[in-house]
Amino acid sequence: MNIPFLSLHDVTALHGAEINEVVTRVVNNGWYLQGKENETFEANYAKFIGSKYCIGCANGLDALIWIFRAYIEMGVMQPGDEIIVPANTYIATILAITENGLKPILVEPKLNTLEIDDDLIEAAITPKTKAIAIVHLYGRNAYTEKIGALCKKYNLKLVEDNAQAHGCKHTDGRVTGSIGDAAGHSFYPGKNLGALGDGGAVTTNDPELAASVRALANYGSQKKYVFKYTGRNSRLDEIQAAVLDVKLKYLIEDNAHRKMVANYYYDNIKNPLVSLPERLNDDQNAYHLFPILVADGKRDALHDYLEQNGVGTVIHYPIAPHKQECYKEWNGISLPITEKIANEELSLPIGPAIKMEEVAEVVKLINAF
């Protein structure tokens, strides 16, 4: 049996006829940037998220960069200010902070949730702290009422990295991406809402931030040939917007299949070497990934064993950000929980196209390991 980690071919084929139709429409229209497809998708995605504004951009990293840059242009932040961020995250979250001359303050996650430990945040707050950046990593809701209270108490911005959590909700029903002051979204092909190439967006209810982000991502211009900021070219093209608008219609349905897969894993994986993160209410997890932790240094062995038996898995992420060469100044820091996750995490196949008999085979192999 061949069970890929994620077959983008099969995912695209789920809605292939409609995707082909809209791509052909855009090609034949002859308008490829900043047109009606973007307007339509931005309006529909803002409605889905529950935000007033959605601004498409080139990718998820840019979305986060533009949020922090806009806050600097607005005078809310300045280079040297501190941003609290989970130590256990994909490096893009941290790159967006340092790209703007801001200082990331790394906070450990909880081992049972794999998300930022809200009990550790207040001790990390200083007079230079300007925001808390939460990451809904793996598709899991990272927001807590305690984080919201800290933002209010210390007058901090709450920035969401929603790159992996399209369709995830908080316990009060709010969709992630609408909870904070601003959120960055990625539409990388493998995401729950994935384009046929790179793409990203910012969502917010702040009109000044929205206008600043839109200008920054368009060379810094709000009016043709007039440049308010030293911006960049970071735009979502019309083909990607059209494809995303098709897939957005099916996101809840596709996420429901992911949840069915995840629930099977939770109910049936029984191996003393394998531990699963705390099981959330289904609405609080979009199940972009299904991470497990493998004890006793056996993670790589399980990865190889599954590969040999035709099952694709991926490690998210084998080297923690503070151990990366690009942040040499952090290499001596000890963050034991983040490092434990980096050493033990393995992501199992999950997606809208995987068959349940394939999921059962994955479980059978894990339990036999």
PDB file of N, CA and C in Angstrom, residues 297-339:
ATOM      1  N   GLY A 297      13.600   8.108  22.037  1.00  0.00           N
ATOM      2  CA  GLY A 297      14.460   8.286  20.870  1.00  0.00           C
ATOM      3  C   GLY A 297      14.054   7.445  19.684  1.00  0.00           C
ATOM      4  N   LYS A 298      12.777   7.010  19.650  1.00  0.00           N
ATOM      5  CA  LYS A 298      12.326   6.097  18.597  1.00  0.00           C
ATOM      6  C   LYS A 298      11.600   6.822  17.458  1.00  0.00           C
ATOM      7  N   ARG A 299      11.550   8.148  17.475  1.00  0.00           N
ATOM      8  CA  ARG A 299      10.817   8.882  16.447  1.00  0.00           C
ATOM      9  C   ARG A 299      11.327   8.575  15.046  1.00  0.00           C
ATOM     10  N   ASP A 300      12.642   8.683  14.857  1.00  0.00           N
ATOM     11  CA  ASP A 300      13.197   8.457  13.522  1.00  0.00           C
ATOM     12  C   ASP A 300      13.006   7.008  13.075  1.00  0.00           C
ATOM     13  N   ALA A 301      13.075   6.094  14.046  1.00  0.00           N
ATOM     14  CA  ALA A 301      12.865   4.676  13.719  1.00  0.00           C
ATOM     15  C   ALA A 301      11.420   4.437  13.266  1.00  0.00           C
ATOM     16  N   LEU A 302      10.464   5.080  13.940  1.00  0.00           N
ATOM     17  CA  LEU A 302       9.067   4.940  13.520  1.00  0.00           C
ATOM     18  C   LEU A 302       8.851   5.566  12.145  1.00  0.00           C
ATOM     19  N   HIS A 303       9.462   6.713  11.933  1.00  0.00           N
ATOM     20  CA  HIS A 303       9.381   7.369  10.614  1.00  0.00           C
ATOM     21  C   HIS A 303       9.873   6.420   9.524  1.00  0.00           C
ATOM     22  N   ASP A 304      11.040   5.819   9.746  1.00  0.00           N
ATOM     23  CA  ASP A 304      11.627   4.924   8.738  1.00  0.00           C
ATOM     24  C   ASP A 304      10.774   3.672   8.548  1.00  0.00           C
ATOM     25  N   TYR A 305      10.266   3.137   9.649  1.00  0.00           N
ATOM     26  CA  TYR A 305       9.424   1.932   9.598  1.00  0.00           C
ATOM     27  C   TYR A 305       8.161   2.191   8.777  1.00  0.00           C
ATOM     28  N   LEU A 306       7.527   3.335   9.004  1.00  0.00           N
ATOM     29  CA  LEU A 306       6.325   3.656   8.242  1.00  0.00           C
ATOM     30  C   LEU A 306       6.649   3.878   6.774  1.00  0.00           C
ATOM     31  N   GLU A 307       7.753   4.563   6.504  1.00  0.00           N
ATOM     32  CA  GLU A 307       8.179   4.777   5.109  1.00  0.00           C
ATOM     33  C   GLU A 307       8.401   3.445   4.401  1.00  0.00           C
ATOM     34  N   GLN A 308       9.063   2.510   5.094  1.00  0.00           N
ATOM     35  CA  GLN A 308       9.329   1.199   4.508  1.00  0.00           C
ATOM     36  C   GLN A 308       8.040   0.433   4.216  1.00  0.00           C
ATOM     37  N   ASN A 309       6.994   0.778   4.950  1.00  0.00           N
ATOM     38  CA  ASN A 309       5.702   0.113   4.740  1.00  0.00           C
ATOM     39  C   ASN A 309       4.741   0.962   3.906  1.00  0.00           C
ATOM     40  N   GLY A 310       5.305   1.963   3.205  1.00  0.00           N
ATOM     41  CA  GLY A 310       4.514   2.721   2.242  1.00  0.00           C
ATOM     42  C   GLY A 310       3.731   3.888   2.799  1.00  0.00           C
ATOM     43  N   VAL A 311       4.043   4.309   4.031  1.00  0.00           N
ATOM     44  CA  VAL A 311       3.306   5.406   4.666  1.00  0.00           C
ATOM     45  C   VAL A 311       4.216   6.631   4.787  1.00  0.00           C
ATOM     46  N   GLY A 312       3.768   7.738   4.220  1.00  0.00           N
ATOM     47  CA  GLY A 312       4.545   8.965   4.287  1.00  0.00           C
ATOM     48  C   GLY A 312       4.250   9.739   5.562  1.00  0.00           C
ATOM     49  N   THR A 313       5.298  10.175   6.233  1.00  0.00           N
ATOM     50  CA  THR A 313       5.155  11.029   7.418  1.00  0.00           C
ATOM     51  C   THR A 313       6.149  12.180   7.289  1.00  0.00           C
ATOM     52  N   VAL A 314       5.932  13.225   8.076  1.00  0.00           N
ATOM     53  CA  VAL A 314       6.811  14.394   8.044  1.00  0.00           C
ATOM     54  C   VAL A 314       7.085  14.839   9.475  1.00  0.00           C
ATOM     55  N   ILE A 315       8.294  15.314   9.738  1.00  0.00           N
ATOM     56  CA  ILE A 315       8.658  15.842  11.053  1.00  0.00           C
ATOM     57  C   ILE A 315       8.449  17.358  11.044  1.00  0.00           C
ATOM     58  N   HIS A 316       7.596  17.847  11.950  1.00  0.00           N
ATOM     59  CA  HIS A 316       7.339  19.281  12.090  1.00  0.00           C
ATOM     60  C   HIS A 316       7.693  19.712  13.522  1.00  0.00           C
ATOM     61  N   TYR A 317       8.845  20.222  13.785  1.00  0.00           N
ATOM     62  CA  TYR A 317       9.947  20.594  12.876  1.00  0.00           C
ATOM     63  C   TYR A 317      11.213  20.089  13.563  1.00  0.00           C
ATOM     64  N   PRO A 318      12.151  19.486  12.827  1.00  0.00           N
ATOM     65  CA  PRO A 318      13.262  18.782  13.471  1.00  0.00           C
ATOM     66  C   PRO A 318      14.265  19.678  14.186  1.00  0.00           C
ATOM     67  N   ILE A 319      14.351  20.946  13.788  1.00  0.00           N
ATOM     68  CA  ILE A 319      15.264  21.888  14.446  1.00  0.00           C
ATOM     69  C   ILE A 319      14.450  23.085  14.911  1.00  0.00           C
ATOM     70  N   ALA A 320      14.422  23.314  16.207  1.00  0.00           N
ATOM     71  CA  ALA A 320      13.656  24.431  16.763  1.00  0.00           C
ATOM     72  C   ALA A 320      14.266  25.761  16.306  1.00  0.00           C
ATOM     73  N   PRO A 321      13.458  26.825  16.225  1.00  0.00           N
ATOM     74  CA  PRO A 321      13.979  28.118  15.767  1.00  0.00           C
ATOM     75  C   PRO A 321      15.210  28.594  16.531  1.00  0.00           C
ATOM     76  N   HIS A 322      15.237  28.375  17.845  1.00  0.00           N
ATOM     77  CA  HIS A 322      16.368  28.896  18.630  1.00  0.00           C
ATOM     78  C   HIS A 322      17.644  28.081  18.439  1.00  0.00           C
ATOM     79  N   LYS A 323      17.555  26.990  17.713  1.00  0.00           N
ATOM     80  CA  LYS A 323      18.740  26.187  17.396  1.00  0.00           C
ATOM     81  C   LYS A 323      19.176  26.360  15.939  1.00  0.00           C
ATOM     82  N   GLN A 324      18.523  27.241  15.206  1.00  0.00           N
ATOM     83  CA  GLN A 324      18.857  27.453  13.800  1.00  0.00           C
ATOM     84  C   GLN A 324      20.085  28.359  13.659  1.00  0.00           C
ATOM     85  N   GLU A 325      20.850  28.134  12.606  1.00  0.00           N
ATOM     86  CA  GLU A 325      22.079  28.914  12.385  1.00  0.00           C
ATOM     87  C   GLU A 325      21.776  30.392  12.192  1.00  0.00           C
ATOM     88  N   CYS A 326      20.612  30.714  11.615  1.00  0.00           N
ATOM     89  CA  CYS A 326      20.292  32.115  11.349  1.00  0.00           C
ATOM     90  C   CYS A 326      20.052  32.912  12.629  1.00  0.00           C
ATOM     91  N   TYR A 327      19.820  32.218  13.745  1.00  0.00           N
ATOM     92  CA  TYR A 327      19.672  32.877  15.037  1.00  0.00           C
ATOM     93  C   TYR A 327      20.728  32.352  16.002  1.00  0.00           C
ATOM     94  N   LYS A 328      21.987  32.511  15.614  1.00  0.00           N
ATOM     95  CA  LYS A 328      23.104  31.980  16.391  1.00  0.00           C
ATOM     96  C   LYS A 328      23.117  32.491  17.826  1.00  0.00           C
ATOM     97  N   GLU A 329      22.623  33.725  18.011  1.00  0.00           N
ATOM     98  CA  GLU A 329      22.645  34.317  19.351  1.00  0.00           C
ATOM     99  C   GLU A 329      21.765  33.554  20.338  1.00  0.00           C
ATOM    100  N   TRP A 330      20.859  32.701  19.832  1.00  0.00           N
ATOM    101  CA  TRP A 330      19.978  31.924  20.705  1.00  0.00           C
ATOM    102  C   TRP A 330      20.454  30.481  20.880  1.00  0.00           C
ATOM    103  N   ASN A 331      21.486  30.073  20.154  1.00  0.00           N
ATOM    104  CA  ASN A 331      21.839  28.657  20.116  1.00  0.00           C
ATOM    105  C   ASN A 331      22.161  28.063  21.486  1.00  0.00           C
ATOM    106  N   GLY A 332      22.612  28.899  22.421  1.00  0.00           N
ATOM    107  CA  GLY A 332      22.953  28.410  23.752  1.00  0.00           C
ATOM    108  C   GLY A 332      21.789  28.389  24.719  1.00  0.00           C
ATOM    109  N   ILE A 333      20.635  28.901  24.298  1.00  0.00           N
ATOM    110  CA  ILE A 333      19.452  28.933  25.169  1.00  0.00           C
ATOM    111  C   ILE A 333      18.896  27.526  25.353  1.00  0.00           C
ATOM    112  N   SER A 334      18.446  27.235  26.550  1.00  0.00           N
ATOM    113  CA  SER A 334      17.800  25.950  26.821  1.00  0.00           C
ATOM    114  C   SER A 334      16.298  26.148  26.913  1.00  0.00           C
ATOM    115  N   LEU A 335      15.580  25.520  26.005  1.00  0.00           N
ATOM    116  CA  LEU A 335      14.115  25.517  26.005  1.00  0.00           C
ATOM    117  C   LEU A 335      13.696  24.049  25.918  1.00  0.00           C
ATOM    118  N   PRO A 336      13.705  23.351  27.047  1.00  0.00           N
ATOM    119  CA  PRO A 336      13.593  21.882  27.030  1.00  0.00           C
ATOM    120  C   PRO A 336      12.305  21.339  26.435  1.00  0.00           C
ATOM    121  N   ILE A 337      11.184  22.012  26.641  1.00  0.00           N
ATOM    122  CA  ILE A 337       9.924  21.480  26.105  1.00  0.00           C
ATOM    123  C   ILE A 337       9.899  21.620  24.588  1.00  0.00           C
ATOM    124  N   THR A 338      10.318  22.790  24.096  1.00  0.00           N
ATOM    125  CA  THR A 338      10.402  22.999  22.643  1.00  0.00           C
ATOM    126  C   THR A 338      11.351  21.988  22.020  1.00  0.00           C
ATOM    127  N   GLU A 339      12.484  21.749  22.676  1.00  0.00           N
ATOM    128  CA  GLU A 339      13.474  20.806  22.147  1.00  0.00           C
ATOM    129  C   GLU A 339      12.951  19.374  22.188  1.00  0.00           C
TER     130      GLU A 339
END
